[in-house]
Coordinates of C-alpha atoms and ligand atoms in Angstrom, one line a residue:
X1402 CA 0.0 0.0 0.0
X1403 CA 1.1 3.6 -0.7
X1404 CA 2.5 5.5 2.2
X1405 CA 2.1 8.7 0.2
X1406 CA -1.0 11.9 1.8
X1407 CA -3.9 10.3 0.9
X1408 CA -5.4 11.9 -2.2
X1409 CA -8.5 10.4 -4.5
X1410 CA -10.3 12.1 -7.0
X1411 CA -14.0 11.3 -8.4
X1412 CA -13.5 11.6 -12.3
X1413 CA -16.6 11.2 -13.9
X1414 CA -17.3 11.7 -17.9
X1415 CA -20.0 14.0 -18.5
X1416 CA -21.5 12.4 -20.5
X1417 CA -25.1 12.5 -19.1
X1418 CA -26.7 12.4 -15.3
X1419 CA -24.6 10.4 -12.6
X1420 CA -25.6 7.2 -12.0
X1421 CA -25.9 5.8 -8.3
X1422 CA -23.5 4.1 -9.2
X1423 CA -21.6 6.7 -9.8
X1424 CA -22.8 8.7 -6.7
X1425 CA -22.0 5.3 -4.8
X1426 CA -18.1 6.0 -6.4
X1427 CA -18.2 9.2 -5.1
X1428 CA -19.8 8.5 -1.7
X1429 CA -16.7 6.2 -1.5
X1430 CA -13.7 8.2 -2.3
X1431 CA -15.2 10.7 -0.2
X1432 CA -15.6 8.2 3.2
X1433 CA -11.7 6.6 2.4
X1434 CA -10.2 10.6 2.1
X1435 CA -11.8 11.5 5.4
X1436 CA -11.0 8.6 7.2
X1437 CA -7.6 9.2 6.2
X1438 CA -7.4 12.7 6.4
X1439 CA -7.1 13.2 2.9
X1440 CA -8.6 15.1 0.2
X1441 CA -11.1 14.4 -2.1
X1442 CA -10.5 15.8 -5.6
X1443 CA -13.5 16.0 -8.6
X1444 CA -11.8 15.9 -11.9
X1445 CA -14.0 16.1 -15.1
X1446 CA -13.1 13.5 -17.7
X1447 CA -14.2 15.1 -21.1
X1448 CA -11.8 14.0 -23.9
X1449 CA -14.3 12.0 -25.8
X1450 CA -16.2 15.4 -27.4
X1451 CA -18.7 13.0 -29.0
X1452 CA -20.2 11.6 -26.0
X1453 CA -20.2 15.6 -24.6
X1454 CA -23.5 16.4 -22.9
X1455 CA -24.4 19.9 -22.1
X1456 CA -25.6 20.4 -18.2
X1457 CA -24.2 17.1 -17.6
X1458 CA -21.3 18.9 -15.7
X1459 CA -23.3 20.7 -13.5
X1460 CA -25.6 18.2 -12.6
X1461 CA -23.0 15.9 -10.8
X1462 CA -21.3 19.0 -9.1
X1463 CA -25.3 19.4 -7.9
X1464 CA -26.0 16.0 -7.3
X1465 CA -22.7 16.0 -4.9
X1466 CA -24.0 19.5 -3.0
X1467 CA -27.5 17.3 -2.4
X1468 CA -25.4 14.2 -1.1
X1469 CA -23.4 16.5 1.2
X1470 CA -20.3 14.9 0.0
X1471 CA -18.8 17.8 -1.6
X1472 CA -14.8 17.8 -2.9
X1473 CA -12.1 20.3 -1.4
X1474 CA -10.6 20.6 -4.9
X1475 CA -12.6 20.5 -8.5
X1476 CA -13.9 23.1 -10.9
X1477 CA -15.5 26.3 -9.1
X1478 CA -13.7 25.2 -6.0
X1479 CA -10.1 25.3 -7.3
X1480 CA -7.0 23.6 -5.5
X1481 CA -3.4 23.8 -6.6
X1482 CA -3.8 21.3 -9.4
X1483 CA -6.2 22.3 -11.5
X1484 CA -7.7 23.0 -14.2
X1485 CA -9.7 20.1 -13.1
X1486 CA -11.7 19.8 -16.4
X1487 CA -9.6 17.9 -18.6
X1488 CA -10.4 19.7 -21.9
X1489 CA -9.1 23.2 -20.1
X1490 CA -5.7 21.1 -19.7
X1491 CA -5.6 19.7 -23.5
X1492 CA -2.3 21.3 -24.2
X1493 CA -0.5 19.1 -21.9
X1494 CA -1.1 15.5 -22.8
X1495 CA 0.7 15.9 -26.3
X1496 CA 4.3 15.5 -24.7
X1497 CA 3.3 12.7 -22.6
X1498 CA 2.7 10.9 -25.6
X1499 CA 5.4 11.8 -27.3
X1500 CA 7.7 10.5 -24.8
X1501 CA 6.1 7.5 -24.9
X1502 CA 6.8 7.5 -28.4
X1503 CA 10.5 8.1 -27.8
X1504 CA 11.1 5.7 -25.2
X1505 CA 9.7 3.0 -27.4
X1506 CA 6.3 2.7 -25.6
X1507 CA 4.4 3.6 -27.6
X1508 CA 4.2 4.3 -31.8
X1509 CA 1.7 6.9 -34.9
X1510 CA -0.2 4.7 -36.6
X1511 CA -1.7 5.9 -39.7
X1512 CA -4.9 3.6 -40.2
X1513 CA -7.8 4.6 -41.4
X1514 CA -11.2 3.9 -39.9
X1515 CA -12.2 2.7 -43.1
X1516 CA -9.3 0.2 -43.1
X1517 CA -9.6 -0.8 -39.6
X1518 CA -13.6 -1.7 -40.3
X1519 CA -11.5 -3.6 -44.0
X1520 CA -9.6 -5.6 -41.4
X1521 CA -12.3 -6.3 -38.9
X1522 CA -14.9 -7.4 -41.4
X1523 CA -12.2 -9.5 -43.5
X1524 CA -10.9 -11.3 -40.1
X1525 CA -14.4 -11.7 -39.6
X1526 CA -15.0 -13.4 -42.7
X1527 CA -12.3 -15.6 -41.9
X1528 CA -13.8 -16.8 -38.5
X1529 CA -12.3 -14.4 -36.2
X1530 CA -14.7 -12.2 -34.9
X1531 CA -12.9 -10.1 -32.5
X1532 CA -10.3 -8.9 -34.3
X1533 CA -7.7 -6.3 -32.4
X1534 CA -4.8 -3.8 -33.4
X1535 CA -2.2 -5.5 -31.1
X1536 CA 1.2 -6.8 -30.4
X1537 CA 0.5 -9.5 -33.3
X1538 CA -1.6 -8.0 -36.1
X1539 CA 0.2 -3.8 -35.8
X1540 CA 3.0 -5.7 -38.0
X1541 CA 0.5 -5.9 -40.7
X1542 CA -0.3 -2.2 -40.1
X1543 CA 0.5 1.0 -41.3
X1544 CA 2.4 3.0 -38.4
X1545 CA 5.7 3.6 -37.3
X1546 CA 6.7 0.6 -36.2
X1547 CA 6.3 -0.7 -39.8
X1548 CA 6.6 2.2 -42.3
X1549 CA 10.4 3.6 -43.1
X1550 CA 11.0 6.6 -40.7
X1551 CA 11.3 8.9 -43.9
X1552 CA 7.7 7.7 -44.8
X1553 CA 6.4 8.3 -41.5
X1554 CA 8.0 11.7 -41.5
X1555 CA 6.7 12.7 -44.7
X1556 CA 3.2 11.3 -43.5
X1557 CA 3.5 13.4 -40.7
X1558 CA 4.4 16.1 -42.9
X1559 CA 1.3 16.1 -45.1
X1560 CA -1.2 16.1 -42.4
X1561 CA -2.1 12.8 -42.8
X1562 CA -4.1 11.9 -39.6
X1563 CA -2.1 9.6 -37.2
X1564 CA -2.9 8.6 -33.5
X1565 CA -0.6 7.3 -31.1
X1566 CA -0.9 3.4 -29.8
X1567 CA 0.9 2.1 -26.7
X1568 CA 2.9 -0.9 -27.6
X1569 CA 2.3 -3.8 -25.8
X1570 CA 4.8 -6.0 -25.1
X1571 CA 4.7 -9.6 -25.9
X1572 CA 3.7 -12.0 -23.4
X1573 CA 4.3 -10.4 -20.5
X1574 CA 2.6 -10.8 -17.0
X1575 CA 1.0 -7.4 -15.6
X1576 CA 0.4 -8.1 -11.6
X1577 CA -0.5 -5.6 -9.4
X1578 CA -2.8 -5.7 -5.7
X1579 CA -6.0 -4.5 -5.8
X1580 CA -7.2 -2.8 -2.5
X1581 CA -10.2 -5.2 -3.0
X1582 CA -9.7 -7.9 -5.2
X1583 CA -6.0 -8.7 -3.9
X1584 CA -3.6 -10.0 -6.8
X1585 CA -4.8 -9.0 -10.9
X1586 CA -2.2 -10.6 -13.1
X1587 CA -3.3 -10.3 -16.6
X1588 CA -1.0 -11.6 -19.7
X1589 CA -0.1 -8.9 -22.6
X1590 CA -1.1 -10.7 -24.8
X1591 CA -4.7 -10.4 -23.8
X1592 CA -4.4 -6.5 -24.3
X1593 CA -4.4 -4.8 -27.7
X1594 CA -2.8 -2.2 -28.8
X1595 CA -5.4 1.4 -27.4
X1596 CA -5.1 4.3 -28.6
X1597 CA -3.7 6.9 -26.4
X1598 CA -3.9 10.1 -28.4
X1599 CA -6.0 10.4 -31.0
X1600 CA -6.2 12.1 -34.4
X1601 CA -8.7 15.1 -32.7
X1602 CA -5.4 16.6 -31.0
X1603 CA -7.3 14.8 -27.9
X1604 CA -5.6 12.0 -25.5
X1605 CA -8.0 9.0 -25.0
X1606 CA -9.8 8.9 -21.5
X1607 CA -6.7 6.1 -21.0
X1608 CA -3.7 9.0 -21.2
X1609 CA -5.4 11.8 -20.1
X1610 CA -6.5 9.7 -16.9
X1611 CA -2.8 8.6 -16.2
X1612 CA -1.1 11.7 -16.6
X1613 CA -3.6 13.5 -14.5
X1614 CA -3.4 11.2 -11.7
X1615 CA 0.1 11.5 -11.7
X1616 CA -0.2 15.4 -11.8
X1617 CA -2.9 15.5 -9.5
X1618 CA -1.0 12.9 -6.6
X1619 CA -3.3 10.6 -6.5
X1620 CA -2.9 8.2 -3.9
X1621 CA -5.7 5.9 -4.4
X1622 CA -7.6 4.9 -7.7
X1623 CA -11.2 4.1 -6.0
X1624 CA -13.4 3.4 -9.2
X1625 CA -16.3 0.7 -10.7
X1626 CA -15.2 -2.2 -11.3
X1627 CA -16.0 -1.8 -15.2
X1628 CA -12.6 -0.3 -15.4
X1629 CA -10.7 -3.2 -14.1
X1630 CA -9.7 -4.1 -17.6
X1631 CA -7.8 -1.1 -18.3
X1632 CA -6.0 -1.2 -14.7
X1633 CA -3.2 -3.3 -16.5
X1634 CA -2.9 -1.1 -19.1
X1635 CA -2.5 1.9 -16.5
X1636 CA -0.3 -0.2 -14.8
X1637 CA 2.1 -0.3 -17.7
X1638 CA 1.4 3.6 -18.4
X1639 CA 2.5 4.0 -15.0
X1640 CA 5.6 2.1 -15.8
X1641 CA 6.4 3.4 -19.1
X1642 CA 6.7 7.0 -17.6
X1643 CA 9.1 5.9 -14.6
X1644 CA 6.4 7.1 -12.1
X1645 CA 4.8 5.0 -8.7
X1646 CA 1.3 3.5 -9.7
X1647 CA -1.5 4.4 -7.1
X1648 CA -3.5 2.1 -5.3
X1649 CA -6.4 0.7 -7.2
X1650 CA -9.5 -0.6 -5.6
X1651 CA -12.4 -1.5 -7.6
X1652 CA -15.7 -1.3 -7.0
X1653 CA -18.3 -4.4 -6.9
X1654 CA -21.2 -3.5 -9.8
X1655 CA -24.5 -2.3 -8.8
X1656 CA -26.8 -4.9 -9.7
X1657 CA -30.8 -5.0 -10.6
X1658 CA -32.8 -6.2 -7.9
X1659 CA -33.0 -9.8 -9.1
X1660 CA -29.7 -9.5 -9.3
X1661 CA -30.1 -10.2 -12.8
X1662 CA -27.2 -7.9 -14.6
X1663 CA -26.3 -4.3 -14.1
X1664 CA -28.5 -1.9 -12.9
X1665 CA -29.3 0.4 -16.1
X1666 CA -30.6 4.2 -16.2
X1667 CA -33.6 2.5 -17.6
X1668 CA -34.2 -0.2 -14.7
X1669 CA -35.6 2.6 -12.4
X1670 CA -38.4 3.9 -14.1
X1671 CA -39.4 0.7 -15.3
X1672 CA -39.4 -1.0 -11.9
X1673 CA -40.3 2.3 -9.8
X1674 CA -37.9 3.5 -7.9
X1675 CA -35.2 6.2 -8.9
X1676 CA -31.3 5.5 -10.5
X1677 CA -30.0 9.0 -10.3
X1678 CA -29.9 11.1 -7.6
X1679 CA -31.7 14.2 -8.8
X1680 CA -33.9 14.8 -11.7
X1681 CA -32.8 15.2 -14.8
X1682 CA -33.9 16.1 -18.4
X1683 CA -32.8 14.7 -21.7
X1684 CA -32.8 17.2 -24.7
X1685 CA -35.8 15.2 -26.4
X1686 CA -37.8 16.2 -23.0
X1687 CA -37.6 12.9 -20.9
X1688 CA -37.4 12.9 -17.5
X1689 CA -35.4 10.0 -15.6
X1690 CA -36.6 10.8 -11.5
X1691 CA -33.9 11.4 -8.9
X1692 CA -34.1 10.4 -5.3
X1693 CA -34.4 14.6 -4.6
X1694 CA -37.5 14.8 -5.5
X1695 CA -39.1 11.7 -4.5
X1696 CA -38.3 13.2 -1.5
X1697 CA -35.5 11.1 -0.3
X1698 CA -33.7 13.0 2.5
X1699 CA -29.8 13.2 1.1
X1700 CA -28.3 11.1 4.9
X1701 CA -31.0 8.1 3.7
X1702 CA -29.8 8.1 0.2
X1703 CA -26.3 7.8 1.4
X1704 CA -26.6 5.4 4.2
X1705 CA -28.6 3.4 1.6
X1706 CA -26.0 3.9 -1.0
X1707 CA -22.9 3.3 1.5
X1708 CA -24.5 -0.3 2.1
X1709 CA -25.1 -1.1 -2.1
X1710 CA -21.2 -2.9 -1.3
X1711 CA -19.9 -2.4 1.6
X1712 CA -20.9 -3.6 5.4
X1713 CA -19.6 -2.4 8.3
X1714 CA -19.1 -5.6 10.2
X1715 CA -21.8 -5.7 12.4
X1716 CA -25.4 -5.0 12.9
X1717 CA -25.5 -1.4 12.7
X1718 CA -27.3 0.1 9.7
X1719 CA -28.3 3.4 10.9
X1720 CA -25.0 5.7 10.4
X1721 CA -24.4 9.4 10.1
X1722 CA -21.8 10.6 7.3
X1723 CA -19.5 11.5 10.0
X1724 CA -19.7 7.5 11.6
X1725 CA -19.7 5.9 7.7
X1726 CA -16.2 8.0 7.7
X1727 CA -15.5 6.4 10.8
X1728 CA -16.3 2.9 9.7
X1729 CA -15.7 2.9 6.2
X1730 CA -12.9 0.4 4.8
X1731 CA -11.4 -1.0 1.9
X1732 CA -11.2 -4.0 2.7
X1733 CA -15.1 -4.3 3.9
X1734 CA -16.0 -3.4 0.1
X1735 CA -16.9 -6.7 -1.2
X1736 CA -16.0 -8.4 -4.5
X1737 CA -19.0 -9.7 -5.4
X1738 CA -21.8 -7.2 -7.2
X1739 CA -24.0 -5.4 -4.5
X1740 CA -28.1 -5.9 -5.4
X1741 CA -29.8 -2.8 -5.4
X1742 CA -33.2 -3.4 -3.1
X1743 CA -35.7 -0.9 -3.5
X1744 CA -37.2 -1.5 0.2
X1745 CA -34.6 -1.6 2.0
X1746 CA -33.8 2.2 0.3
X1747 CA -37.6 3.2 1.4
X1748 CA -36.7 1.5 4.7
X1749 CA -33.9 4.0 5.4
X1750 CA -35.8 6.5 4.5
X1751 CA -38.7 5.8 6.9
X1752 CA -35.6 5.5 9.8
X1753 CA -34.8 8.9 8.9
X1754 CA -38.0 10.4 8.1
X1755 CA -38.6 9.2 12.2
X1756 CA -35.5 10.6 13.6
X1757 CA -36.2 13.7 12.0
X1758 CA -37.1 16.4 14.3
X1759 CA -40.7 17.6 14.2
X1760 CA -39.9 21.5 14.1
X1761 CA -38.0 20.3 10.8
X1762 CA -40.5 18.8 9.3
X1763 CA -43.3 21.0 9.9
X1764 CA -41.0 23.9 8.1
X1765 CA -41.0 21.3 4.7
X1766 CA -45.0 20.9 5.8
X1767 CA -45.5 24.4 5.1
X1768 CA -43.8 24.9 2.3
X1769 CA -45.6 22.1 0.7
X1770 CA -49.4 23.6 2.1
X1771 CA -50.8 26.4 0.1
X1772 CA -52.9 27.7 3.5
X1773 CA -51.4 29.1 6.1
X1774 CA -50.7 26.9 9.6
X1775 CA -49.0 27.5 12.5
X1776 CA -45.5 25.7 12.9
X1777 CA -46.7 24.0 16.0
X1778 CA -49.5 22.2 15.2
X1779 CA -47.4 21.0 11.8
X1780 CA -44.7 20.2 14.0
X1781 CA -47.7 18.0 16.3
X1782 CA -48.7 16.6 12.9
X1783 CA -45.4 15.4 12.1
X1784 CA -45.4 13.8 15.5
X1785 CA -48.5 12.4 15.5
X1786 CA -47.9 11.0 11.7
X1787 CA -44.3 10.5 10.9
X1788 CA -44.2 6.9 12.2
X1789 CA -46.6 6.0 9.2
X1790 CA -45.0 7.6 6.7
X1791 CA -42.3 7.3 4.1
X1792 CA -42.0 10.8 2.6
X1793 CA -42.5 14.3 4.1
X1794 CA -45.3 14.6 1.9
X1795 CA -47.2 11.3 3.1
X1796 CA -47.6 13.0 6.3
X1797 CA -50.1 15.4 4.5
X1798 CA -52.1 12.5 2.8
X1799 CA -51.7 10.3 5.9
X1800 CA -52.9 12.9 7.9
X1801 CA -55.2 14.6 6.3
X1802 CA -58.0 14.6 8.7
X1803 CA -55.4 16.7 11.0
X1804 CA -55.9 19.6 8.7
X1805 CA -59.6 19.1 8.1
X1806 CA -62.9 17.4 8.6
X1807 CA -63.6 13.7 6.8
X1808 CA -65.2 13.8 4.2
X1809 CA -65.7 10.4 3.6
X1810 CA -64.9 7.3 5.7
X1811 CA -63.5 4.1 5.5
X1812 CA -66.0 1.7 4.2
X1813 CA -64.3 -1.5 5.6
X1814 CA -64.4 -0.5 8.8
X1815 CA -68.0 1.1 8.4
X1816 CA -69.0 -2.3 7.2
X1817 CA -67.3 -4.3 9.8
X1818 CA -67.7 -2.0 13.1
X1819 CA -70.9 0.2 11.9
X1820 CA -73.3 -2.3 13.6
X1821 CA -75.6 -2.7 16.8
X1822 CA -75.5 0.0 19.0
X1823 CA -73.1 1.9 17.5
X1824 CA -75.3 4.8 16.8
X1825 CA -76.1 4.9 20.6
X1826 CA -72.5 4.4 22.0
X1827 CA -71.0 7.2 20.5
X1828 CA -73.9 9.6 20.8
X1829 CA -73.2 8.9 24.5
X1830 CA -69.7 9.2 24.1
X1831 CA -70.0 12.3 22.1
X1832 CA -72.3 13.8 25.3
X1833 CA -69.3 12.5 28.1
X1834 CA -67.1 14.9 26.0
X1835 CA -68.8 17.4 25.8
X1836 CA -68.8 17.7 29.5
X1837 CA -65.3 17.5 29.8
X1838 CA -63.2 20.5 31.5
X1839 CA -60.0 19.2 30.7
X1840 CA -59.1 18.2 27.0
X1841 CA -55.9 16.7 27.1
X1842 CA -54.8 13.4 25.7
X1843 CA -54.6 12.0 29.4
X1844 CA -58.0 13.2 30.4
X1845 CA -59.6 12.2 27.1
X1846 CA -58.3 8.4 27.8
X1847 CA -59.1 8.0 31.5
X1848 CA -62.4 8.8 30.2
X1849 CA -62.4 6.3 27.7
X1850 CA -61.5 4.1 29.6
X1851 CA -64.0 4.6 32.3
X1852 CA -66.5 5.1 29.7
X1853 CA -66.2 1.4 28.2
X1854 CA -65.7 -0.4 31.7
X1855 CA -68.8 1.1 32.6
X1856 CA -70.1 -0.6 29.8
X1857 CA -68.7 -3.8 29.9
X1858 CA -66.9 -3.3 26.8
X1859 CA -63.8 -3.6 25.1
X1860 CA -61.5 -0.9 23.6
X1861 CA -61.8 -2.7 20.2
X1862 CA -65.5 -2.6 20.1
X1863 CA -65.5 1.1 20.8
X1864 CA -62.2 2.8 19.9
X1865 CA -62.5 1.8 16.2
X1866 CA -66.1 4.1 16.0
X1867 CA -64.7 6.6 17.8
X1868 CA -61.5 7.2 15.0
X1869 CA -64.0 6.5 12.3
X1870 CA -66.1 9.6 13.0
X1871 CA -63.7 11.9 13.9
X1872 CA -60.8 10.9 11.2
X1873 CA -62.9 8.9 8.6
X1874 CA -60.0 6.6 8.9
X1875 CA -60.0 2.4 9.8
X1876 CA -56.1 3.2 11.7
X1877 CA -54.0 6.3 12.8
X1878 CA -52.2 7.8 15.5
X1879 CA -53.6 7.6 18.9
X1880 CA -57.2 8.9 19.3
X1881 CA -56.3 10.7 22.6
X1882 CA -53.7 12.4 21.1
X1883 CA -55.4 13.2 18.4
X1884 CA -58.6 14.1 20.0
X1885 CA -56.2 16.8 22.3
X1886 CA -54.9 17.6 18.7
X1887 CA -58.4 18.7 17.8
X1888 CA -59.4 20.2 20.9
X1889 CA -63.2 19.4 22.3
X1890 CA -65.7 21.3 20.2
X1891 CA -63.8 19.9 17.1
X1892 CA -64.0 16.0 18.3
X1893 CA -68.1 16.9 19.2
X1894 CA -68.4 18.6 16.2
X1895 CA -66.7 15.7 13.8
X1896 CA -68.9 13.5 15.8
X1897 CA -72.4 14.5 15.5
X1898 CA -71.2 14.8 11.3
X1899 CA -70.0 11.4 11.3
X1900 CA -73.0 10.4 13.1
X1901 CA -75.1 11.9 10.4
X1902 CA -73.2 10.5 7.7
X1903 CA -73.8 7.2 9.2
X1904 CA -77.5 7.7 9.5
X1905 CA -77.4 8.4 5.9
X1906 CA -75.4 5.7 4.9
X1907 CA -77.3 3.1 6.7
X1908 CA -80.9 4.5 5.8
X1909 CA -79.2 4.3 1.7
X1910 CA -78.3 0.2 2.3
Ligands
LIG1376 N1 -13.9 8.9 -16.6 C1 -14.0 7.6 -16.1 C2 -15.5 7.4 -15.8 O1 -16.3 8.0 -16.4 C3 -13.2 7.5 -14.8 C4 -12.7 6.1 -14.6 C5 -11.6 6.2 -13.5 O2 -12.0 6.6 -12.4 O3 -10.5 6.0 -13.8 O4 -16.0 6.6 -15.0

C-alpha cells in the first residue's frame, strides 16, 4: 500500500446524469479521504467530445452538493492542481505521448477507420470475430513501427491523420494488488494495442487519466469495477513513464434487484424507484426521476448507497456521514456485485423520516401547504404521523384529517364496526365529551376508559367508532392524542357529522 498523503479524485465523464453508481463511487472516495485525512479531488473526464453532454457537468457537481459529500478541490472550487476539467488542460497530454513515443512505448499509426472496419470485417470473414490492433496484427499495419521513418516523417508532414498506440509488449505478466480484489495478473497478450492520443489533437480517456493522476497525486484509484480491464494497461502507463502506480481498488457493480445484470438508467423507471440522484432532463424532453424529489432526504440516500457494497461488520445500519467516515474500509468493500433493493432504500428512509425532528418537518409541511398553519401544530402533525409515513409529503395525505374534517370514511371499517348499538354508543360518548373541562390526551383516555368499563366493553369494540367519525379513517395515530390535537368542540363537532353521515349511509343500504 502507498504511504504517500492520501489523495483520491471522483473523475466522472460527462456524459449524461450520474448514475448511483456513480454517486456510490463518489460517496466512497469521499468516506476513504476523510478517514484518512485526505482530500477528495472532482476531476471532469471530457476528452471524448462526441459523448459531450451539455448540463451534464453541473448536474453531478449538484448532485454531490444534495449528497453533502462535496470535494475540497474541482472546478469552481479550485485547488493547486487544477484546471480540473480535462479539456481546459488539453495542451499538456501531447508531450506525454510523445515520450512515450521516444522511449519506445508507444508508436503513430496511420490507419484509417475505413481500413480498420476492412480488417475487422475480413478477419471476420475468416472466423475471427474479435479482431484487435495489437502486439501481433500492428505488424500488418500502417504505423511507425512498420513504415520507413522517412515515410512516417513525410506522412507526418502532409497532415495525414495519425494517433498514437501504446505498444504492448509480448507475453508479459502485468500483476498488481487490488485494494479489494487482492492479486490481478493479466498476460499482454490479452491486451491490444489502445489508442492513447488520438487524431482530434485529444488523449484518450486512458492518457489523459494517467497523466492527471500523476499530476494530480493521487494516492488511491477508488473506481467501478468496469474499469478493471484497463487497470493493466494503467499499470504499464504508470511504468512506461518511470512514475509509482496508485492504489487501485475497484468497485463491486451495482446490480438489478433480481440480481439479474447491471443496474441500467432505464431499470428505475421501469421497476419504480429512482437510478439518479436528482432529476434530470434529456434534450428530447424525458425525465429520468432522482431520489431529490421523491423526496428522499440526502443522509437516507447515502446510508442506503454506503451499504449497495460495503458492510460495516456488524449489525449497525443506521449511520451518520460522520460515523460511515468512521467505519468505512477497503477492505469491507466486497468483491461480489452489491443488489440494489428498492425496500430496503424506502426502509432508510422511513428511519430517517422518524428521527427527524418535528420542528424540521413542519417547516418542509408548510412549504408544501398552500394555506397558512402554525408551525406547532405542523410540528404535532409530524409527530402524531411520521411513524406512518415514508416521505415528508405522506404525512399530509396520511394525515389529512389533522388539517380538516372527513369527508368520507373508510368503508371496511364502516361495514365491519358500523353495527348494533353503534349509533347509541357514540352519541353517549359524544355527550361524556362534551362535558369534559379538561381536553388533554390523558383526560380524554381516563375517560375512555371509564366510559367502556362502565359498559362492559372492550376498547376494540368502541375505539375503532370513535377514530372512524372523527378521522374517517380504519387506523391512525392515537385517538387521545389526536382528539387533544383537535381540541373538544372539534372532536363533538366531527362526531355528531359522522353520526349523520352514518344515519345516511345506513338508511341508503
Ligand atoms: N472517466 C471515467 C468514468 O467516467 C473514470 C474512470 C476512473 O476513475 O479512472 O468513469
Amino acid at each position: 500500500m502507498s504511504e504517500r498523503p492520501v489523495r483520491v479524485r471522483f473523475a466522472p465523464s460527462p456524459t449524461g446524469p450520474l448514475h448511483i453508481g456513480g454517486v456510490r463511487t463518489a460517496l466512497y472516495n469521499y468516506l476513504f479521504a476523510k478517514k484518512h485525512g485526505g482530500t477528495f479531488i472532482i476531476r471532469i473526464e471530457d476528452t471524448d467530445q462526441t459523448r459531450f453532454v451539455p448540463g451534464a457537468q453541473d448536474y453531478i457537481m449538484d448532485a454531490l452538493a444534495w449528497c453533502g459529500i462535496m470535494p475540497t478541490e474541482g472546478p469552481g472550487i479550485g485547488g493547486d492542481c487544477g484546471p480540473y476539467v480535462q479539456s481546459e488542460r488539453k495542451s499538456m497530454y501531447r508531450a506525454y505521448a510523445d515520450q512515450l513515443v521516444e522511449n519506445d512505448h508507444a508508436y503513430i499509426a496511420f490507419d484509417t477507420s475505413e481500413e480498420l472496419t476492412t480488417m475487422r470485417d475480413q478477419a471476420k470473414q475468416m472466423g475471427m470475430p474479435n479482431w484487435q490492433y495489437n502486439n501481433t496484427t500492428r505488424s500488418s499495419m500502417k504505423n511507425s513501427l512498420t513504415l520507413p521513418s522517412d515515410e512516417v516523417q513525410r506522412r507526418i508532414e502532409a497532415n495525414e491523420p495519425y494517433v498514437i498506440r501504446m505498444k504492448m509488449p509480448r507475453n508479459k505478466d502485468i500483476r498488481f494488488e487490488d485494494a479489494i480484489r487482492s492479486w490481478v495478473v493479466v498476460n499482454t497478450n490479452n491486451i491490444d494495442d489502445k489508442v492513447l492520443f488520438k487524431s482530434d489533437g485529444m488523449p484518450t480517456y486512458h492518457l489523459a487519466n494517467i497523466v492527471d493522476d500523476y499530476k494530480m497525486n493521487i494516492s488511491h484509484v477508488i473506481r467501478g469495477e468496469e474499469w478493471l480491464p484497463s487497470a493493466p494497461l494503467h499499470i504499464m502507463l504508470y511504468d512506461a513513464f518511470g512514475w509509482e502506480a496508485p492504489t487501485f481498488a475497484h468497485l463491486p457493480l451495482l446490480l438489478k434487484p433480481d440480481g439479474n445484470g447491471k443496474l441500467s438508467k432505464r431499470d428505475g423507471d421501469r421497476l419504480g424507484f429512482p437510478v439518479f440522484p436528482t432529476n434530470w432532463t434529456t434534450a428530447e424532453g424525458e425525465l429520468y426521476s432522482g431520489y431529490r424529489e421523491k423526496g428522499y432526504l440526502p443522509e437516507a440516500f447515502i446510508n442506503m448507497l454506503a451499504f449497495l457494497g460495503w458492510n460495516p461488520g456488524t449489525t449497525q445500519e443506521i449511520f451518520s456521514l460522520e460515523e460511515l467516515v468512521e467505519a468505512f474500509s477497503l477492505p469491507r468493500v466486497s468483491k461480489s456485485g452489491a443488489k440494489f433493493d428498492p425496500d430496503k432504500t424506502k426502509w432508510f428512509q422511513q428511519q430517517y423520516l422518524r428521527s427527524t425532528p418535528n420542528e424540521e418537518i413542519a417547516v418542509q409541511l408548510s412549504q408544501l401547504l398552500t394555506d397558512n398553519h402554525d408551525l406547532a401544530s405542523l410540528a404535532t402533525i409530524a409527530g402524531l404521523i411520521k411513524e406512518r409515513a415514508t416521505f415528508v409529503e405522506d404525512i399530509l395525505t396520511e394525515g389529512s384529517f389533522l388539517l380538516a374534517q372527513p369527508s368520507d370514511y373508510d368503508e371496511k371499517t364502516v361495514r365491519k364496526k358500523w353495527k348494533g348499538n353503534a349509533a347509541v354508543l357514540m352519541s353517549e360518548w359524544k355527550t361524556t365529551l362534551s362535558t369534559l373541562t379538561s381536553f388533554d390526551a390523558a383526560n380524554v383516555e381516563t375517560e375512555f376508559k371509564s366510559f367502556i368499563t362502565e359498559r362492559e366493553l372492550g376498547i376494540g369494540a368502541v375505539l375503532p367508532l370513535f377514530r372512524l367519525l372523527v378521522t374517517g379513517k380504519g387506523m391512525g395515530p392515537s385517538m387521545f392524542e389526536v382528539s387533544e390535537f383537535l381540541g373538544k368542540d372539534e372532536c363533538v363537532d366531527r362526531i355528531e357529522k359522522g353520526l349523520e353521515a352514518m344515519d345516511k349511509l345506513v338508511s341508503s343500504n
